[in-house]
PDB file of C-alpha atoms in Angstrom:
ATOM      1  CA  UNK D   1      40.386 -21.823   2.649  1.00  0.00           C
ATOM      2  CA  UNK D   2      39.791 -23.340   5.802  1.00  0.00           C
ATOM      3  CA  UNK D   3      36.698 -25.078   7.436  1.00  0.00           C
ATOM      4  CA  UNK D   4      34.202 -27.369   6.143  1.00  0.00           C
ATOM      5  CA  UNK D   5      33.451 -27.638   2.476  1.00  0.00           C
ATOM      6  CA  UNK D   6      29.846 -27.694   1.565  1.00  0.00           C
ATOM      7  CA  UNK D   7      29.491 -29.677  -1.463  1.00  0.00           C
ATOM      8  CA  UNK D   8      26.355 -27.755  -3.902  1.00  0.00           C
ATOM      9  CA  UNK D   9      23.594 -29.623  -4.599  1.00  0.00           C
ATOM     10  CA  UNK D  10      22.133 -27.960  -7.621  1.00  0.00           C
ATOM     11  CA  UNK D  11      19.581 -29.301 -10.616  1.00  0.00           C
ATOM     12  CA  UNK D  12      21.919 -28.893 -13.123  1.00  0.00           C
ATOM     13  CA  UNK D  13      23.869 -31.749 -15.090  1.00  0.00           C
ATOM     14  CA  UNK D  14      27.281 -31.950 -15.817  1.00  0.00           C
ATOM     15  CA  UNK D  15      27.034 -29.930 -19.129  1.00  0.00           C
ATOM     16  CA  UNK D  16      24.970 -27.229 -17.586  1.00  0.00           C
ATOM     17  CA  UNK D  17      21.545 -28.081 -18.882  1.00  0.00           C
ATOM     18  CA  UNK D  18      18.498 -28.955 -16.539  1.00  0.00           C
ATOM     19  CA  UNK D  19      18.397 -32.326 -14.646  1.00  0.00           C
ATOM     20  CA  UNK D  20      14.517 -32.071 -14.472  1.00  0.00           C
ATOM     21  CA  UNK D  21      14.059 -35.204 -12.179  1.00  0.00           C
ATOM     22  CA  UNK D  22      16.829 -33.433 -10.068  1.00  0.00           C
ATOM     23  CA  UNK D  23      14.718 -29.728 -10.259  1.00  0.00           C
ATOM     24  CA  UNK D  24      11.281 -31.570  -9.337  1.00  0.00           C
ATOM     25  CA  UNK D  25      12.998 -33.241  -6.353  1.00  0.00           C
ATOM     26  CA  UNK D  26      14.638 -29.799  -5.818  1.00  0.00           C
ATOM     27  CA  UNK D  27      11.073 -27.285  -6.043  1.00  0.00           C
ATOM     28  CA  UNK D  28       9.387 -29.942  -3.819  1.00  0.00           C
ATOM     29  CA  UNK D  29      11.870 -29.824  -1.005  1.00  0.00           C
ATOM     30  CA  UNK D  30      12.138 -25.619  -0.996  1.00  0.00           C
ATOM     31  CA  UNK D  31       7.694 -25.942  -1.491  1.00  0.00           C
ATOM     32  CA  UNK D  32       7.849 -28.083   2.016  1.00  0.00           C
ATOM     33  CA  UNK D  33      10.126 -25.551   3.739  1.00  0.00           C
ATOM     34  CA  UNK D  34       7.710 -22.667   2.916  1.00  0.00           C
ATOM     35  CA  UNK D  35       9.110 -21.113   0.018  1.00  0.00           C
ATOM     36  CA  UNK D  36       6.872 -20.018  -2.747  1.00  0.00           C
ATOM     37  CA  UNK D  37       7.991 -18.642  -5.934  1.00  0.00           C
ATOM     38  CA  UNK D  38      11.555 -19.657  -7.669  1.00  0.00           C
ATOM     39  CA  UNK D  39      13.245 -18.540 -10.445  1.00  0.00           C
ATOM     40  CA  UNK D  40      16.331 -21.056 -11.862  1.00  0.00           C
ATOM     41  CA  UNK D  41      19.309 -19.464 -13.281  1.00  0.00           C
ATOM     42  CA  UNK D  42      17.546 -16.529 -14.417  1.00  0.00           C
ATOM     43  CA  UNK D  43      14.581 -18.270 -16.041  1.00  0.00           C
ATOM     44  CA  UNK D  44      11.397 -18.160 -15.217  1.00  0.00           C
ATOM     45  CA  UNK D  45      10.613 -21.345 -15.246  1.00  0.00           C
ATOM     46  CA  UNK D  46       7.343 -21.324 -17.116  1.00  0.00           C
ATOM     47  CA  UNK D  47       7.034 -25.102 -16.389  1.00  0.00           C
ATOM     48  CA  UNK D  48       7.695 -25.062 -12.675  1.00  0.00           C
ATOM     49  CA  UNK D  49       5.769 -22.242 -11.692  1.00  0.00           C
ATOM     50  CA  UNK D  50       5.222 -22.534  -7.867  1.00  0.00           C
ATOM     51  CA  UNK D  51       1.486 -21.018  -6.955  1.00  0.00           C
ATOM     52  CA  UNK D  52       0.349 -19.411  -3.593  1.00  0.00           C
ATOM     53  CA  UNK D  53      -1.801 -21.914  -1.865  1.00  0.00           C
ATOM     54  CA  UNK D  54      -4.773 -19.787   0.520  1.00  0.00           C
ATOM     55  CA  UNK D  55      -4.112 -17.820   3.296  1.00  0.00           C
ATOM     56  CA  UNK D  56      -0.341 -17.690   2.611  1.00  0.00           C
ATOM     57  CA  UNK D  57       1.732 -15.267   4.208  1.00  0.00           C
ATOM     58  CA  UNK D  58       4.247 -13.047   2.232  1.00  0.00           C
ATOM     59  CA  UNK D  59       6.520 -11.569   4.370  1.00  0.00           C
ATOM     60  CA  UNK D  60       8.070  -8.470   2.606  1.00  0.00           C
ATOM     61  CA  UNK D  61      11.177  -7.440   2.745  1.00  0.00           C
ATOM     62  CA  UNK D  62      12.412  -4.264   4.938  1.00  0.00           C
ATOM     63  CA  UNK D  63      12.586  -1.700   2.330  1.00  0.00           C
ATOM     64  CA  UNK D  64       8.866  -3.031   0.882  1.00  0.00           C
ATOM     65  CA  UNK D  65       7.283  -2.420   3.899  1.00  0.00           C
ATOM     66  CA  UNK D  66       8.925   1.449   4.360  1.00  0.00           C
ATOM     67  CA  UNK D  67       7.718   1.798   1.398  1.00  0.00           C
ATOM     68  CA  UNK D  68       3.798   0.983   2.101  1.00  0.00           C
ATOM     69  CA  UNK D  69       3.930   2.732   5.477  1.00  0.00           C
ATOM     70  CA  UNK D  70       5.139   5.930   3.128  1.00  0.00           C
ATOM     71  CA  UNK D  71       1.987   5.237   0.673  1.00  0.00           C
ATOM     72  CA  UNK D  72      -0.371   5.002   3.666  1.00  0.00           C
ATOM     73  CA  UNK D  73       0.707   7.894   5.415  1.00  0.00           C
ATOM     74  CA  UNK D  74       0.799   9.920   1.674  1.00  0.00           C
ATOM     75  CA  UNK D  75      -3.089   8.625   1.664  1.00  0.00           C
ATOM     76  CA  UNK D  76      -3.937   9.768   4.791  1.00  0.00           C
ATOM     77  CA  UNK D  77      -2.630  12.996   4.423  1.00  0.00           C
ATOM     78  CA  UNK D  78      -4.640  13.390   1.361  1.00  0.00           C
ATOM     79  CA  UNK D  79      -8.055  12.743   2.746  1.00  0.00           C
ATOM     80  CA  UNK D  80     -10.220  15.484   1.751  1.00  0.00           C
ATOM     81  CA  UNK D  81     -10.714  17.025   5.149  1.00  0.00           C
ATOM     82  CA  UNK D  82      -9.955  19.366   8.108  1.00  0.00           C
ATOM     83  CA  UNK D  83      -6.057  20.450   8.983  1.00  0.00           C
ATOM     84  CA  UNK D  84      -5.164  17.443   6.427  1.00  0.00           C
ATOM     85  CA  UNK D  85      -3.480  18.424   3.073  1.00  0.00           C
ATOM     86  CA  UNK D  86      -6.493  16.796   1.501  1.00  0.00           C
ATOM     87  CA  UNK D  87      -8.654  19.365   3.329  1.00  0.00           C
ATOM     88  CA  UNK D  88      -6.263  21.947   2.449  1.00  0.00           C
ATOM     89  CA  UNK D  89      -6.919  21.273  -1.160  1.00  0.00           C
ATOM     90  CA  UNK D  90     -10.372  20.952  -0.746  1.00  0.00           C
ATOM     91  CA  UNK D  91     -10.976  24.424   0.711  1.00  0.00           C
ATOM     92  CA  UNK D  92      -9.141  26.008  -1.631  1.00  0.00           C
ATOM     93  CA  UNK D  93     -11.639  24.606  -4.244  1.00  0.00           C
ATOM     94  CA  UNK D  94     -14.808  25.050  -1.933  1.00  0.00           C
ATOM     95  CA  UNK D  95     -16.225  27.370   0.620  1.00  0.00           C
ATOM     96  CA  UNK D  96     -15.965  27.026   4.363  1.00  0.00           C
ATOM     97  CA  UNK D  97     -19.248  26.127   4.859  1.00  0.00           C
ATOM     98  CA  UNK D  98     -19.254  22.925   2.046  1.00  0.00           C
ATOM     99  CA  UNK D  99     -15.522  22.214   3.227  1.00  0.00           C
ATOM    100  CA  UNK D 100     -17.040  21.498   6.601  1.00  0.00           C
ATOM    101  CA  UNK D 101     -19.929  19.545   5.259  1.00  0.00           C
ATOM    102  CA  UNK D 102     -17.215  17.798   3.457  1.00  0.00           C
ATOM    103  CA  UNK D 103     -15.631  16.944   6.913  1.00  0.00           C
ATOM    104  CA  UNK D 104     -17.786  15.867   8.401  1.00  0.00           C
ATOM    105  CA  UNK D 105     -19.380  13.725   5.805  1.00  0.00           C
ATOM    106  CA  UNK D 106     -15.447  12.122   5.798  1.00  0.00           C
ATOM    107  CA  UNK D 107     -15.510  11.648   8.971  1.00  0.00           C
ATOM    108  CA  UNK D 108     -19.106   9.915   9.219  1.00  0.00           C
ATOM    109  CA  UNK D 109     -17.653   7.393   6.532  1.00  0.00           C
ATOM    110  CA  UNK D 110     -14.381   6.522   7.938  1.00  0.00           C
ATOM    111  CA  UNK D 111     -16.403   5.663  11.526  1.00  0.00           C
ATOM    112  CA  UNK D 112     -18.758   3.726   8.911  1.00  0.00           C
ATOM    113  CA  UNK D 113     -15.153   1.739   7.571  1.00  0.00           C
ATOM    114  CA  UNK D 114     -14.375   0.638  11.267  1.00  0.00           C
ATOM    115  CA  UNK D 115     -15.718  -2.691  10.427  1.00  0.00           C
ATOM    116  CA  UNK D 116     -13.085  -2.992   7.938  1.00  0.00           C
ATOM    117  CA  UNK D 117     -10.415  -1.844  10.305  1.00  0.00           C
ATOM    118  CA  UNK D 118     -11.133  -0.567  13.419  1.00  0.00           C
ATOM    119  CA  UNK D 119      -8.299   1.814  13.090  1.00  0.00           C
ATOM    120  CA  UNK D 120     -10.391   4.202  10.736  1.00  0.00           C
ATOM    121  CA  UNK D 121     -12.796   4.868  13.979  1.00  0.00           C
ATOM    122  CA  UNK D 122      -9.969   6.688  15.006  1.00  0.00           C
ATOM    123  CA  UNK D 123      -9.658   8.664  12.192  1.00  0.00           C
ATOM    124  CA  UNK D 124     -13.272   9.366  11.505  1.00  0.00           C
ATOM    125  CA  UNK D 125     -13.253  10.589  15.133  1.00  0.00           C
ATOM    126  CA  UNK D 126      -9.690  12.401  15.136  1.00  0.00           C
ATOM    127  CA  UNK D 127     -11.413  14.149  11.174  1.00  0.00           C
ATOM    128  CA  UNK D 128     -14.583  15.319  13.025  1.00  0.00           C
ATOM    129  CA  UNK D 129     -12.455  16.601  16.221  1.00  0.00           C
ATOM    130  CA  UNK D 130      -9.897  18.628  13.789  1.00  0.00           C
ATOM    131  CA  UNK D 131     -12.938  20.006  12.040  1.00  0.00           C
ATOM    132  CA  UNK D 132     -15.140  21.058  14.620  1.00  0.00           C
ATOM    133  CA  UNK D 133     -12.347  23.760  14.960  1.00  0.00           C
ATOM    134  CA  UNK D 134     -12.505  25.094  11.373  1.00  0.00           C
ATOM    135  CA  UNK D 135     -10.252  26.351   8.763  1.00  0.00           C
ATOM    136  CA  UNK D 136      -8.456  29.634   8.618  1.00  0.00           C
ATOM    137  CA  UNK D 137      -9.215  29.570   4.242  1.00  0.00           C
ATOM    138  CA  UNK D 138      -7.255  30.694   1.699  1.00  0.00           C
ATOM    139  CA  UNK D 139      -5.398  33.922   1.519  1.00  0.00           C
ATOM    140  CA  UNK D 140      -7.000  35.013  -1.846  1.00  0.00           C
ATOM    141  CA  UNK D 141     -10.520  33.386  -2.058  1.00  0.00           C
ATOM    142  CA  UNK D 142     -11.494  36.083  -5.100  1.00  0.00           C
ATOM    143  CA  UNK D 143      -8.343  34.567  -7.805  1.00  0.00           C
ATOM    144  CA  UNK D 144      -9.999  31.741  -9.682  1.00  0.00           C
ATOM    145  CA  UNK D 145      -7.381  28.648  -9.834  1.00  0.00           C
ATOM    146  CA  UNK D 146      -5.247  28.258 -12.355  1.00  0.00           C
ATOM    147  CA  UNK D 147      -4.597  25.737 -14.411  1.00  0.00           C
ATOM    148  CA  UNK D 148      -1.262  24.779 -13.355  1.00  0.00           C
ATOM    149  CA  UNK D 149      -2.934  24.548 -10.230  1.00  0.00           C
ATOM    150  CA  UNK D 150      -6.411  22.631 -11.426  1.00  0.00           C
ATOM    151  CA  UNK D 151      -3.357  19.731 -12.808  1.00  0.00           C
ATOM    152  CA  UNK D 152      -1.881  19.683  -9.739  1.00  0.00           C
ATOM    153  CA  UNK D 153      -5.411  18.857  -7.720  1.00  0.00           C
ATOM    154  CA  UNK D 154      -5.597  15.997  -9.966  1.00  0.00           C
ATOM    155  CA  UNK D 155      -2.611  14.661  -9.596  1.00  0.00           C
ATOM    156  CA  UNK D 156      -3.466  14.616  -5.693  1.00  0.00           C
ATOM    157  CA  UNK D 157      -6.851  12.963  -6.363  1.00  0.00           C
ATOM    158  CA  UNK D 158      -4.993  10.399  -8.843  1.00  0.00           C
ATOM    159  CA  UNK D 159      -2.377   9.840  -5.986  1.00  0.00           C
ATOM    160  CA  UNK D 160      -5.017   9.407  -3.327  1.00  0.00           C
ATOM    161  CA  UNK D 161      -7.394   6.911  -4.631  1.00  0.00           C
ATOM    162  CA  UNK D 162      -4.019   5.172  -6.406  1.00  0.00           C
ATOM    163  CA  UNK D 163      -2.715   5.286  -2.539  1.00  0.00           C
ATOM    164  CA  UNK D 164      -6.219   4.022  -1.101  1.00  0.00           C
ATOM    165  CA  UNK D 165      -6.586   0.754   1.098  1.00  0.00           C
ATOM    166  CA  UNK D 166     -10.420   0.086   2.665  1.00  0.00           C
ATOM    167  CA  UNK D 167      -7.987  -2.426   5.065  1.00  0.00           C
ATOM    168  CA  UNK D 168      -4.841  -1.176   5.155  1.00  0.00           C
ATOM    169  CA  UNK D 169      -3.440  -3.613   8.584  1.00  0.00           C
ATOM    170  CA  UNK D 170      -5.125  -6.780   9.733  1.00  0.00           C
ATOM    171  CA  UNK D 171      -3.714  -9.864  11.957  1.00  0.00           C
ATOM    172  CA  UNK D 172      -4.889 -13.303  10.582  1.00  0.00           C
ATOM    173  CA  UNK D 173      -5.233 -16.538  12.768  1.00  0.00           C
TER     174      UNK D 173
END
């Protein structure tokens, strides 16, 4: 091995149990360099639980964030209205004159959101622009829906307001 040797500095005594004065010393130094949340040698540490002061910032890692922008977009897709899948759901349950009502109606209460995010004035005004041109329907609007089918629309409600965010981006400072 070659280089410089980094001695460790770790809280641990020389028979491997917990040099507390060593582990206080330790949690304050990584709490004044902006980490938040330890865990020593696979504890939890029940009695040195670090706590999120307000206003702290997590940042998430890579993979955490792919895997919000995947919920949001799953979310929009299913709200109940126009081209969406949401709306594709919704007409198959409803006729085309209530599916419109219902798109309209969507897209008067996602301009109403803007003042949570000003992003859903875009999509109350992109809902109401995708369903002033209408929706073909269903194929067979006489077959009642099944029940294998009934589960499924609830599992796509379920998802939906599971997948829901009233302020899903906003930039603090």
């Amino acid at each position: 091995m070659r280089g410089v040797i980094v001695p460790l500095v770790t809280p641990f005594n020389e028979d491997y149990s917990i040099d507390v004065p060593a582990l206080e010393e330790h949690i304050d130094f990584l709490q004044k360099a902006g980490v938040h949340g330890i865990f020593i040698n696979a504890t939890t540490g029940e009695k040195y639980i670090v706590t999120f002061p307000d206003n702290t910032v997590i940042f998430l890692h890579p993979v955490a964030i792919a895997g919000w922008v995947g919920i949001l977009v799953t979310f929009l897709n299913l709200i109940p209205a126009a081209q969406l899948d949401g709306g594709h759901i919704a007409r198959a349950f409803l006729s085309d004159k209530m599916h419109r009502y219902l798109t309209m109606a969507v897209g008067l209460v996602l301009i109403g959101m803007s003042f949570l995010w000003v992003g859903w004035l875009i999509w109350g005004m992109l809902v109401l622009l995708m369903g002033s041109v209408g929706n073909p329907g269903a194929l067979d609007e006489v077959s009642p829906i099944s029940k294998k089918r009934l589960v499924l629309v609830i599992l796509a409600v379920i998802i939906f307001l599971i997948s829901a965010t009233p302020r899903p981006l906003w930039v603090t400072g």
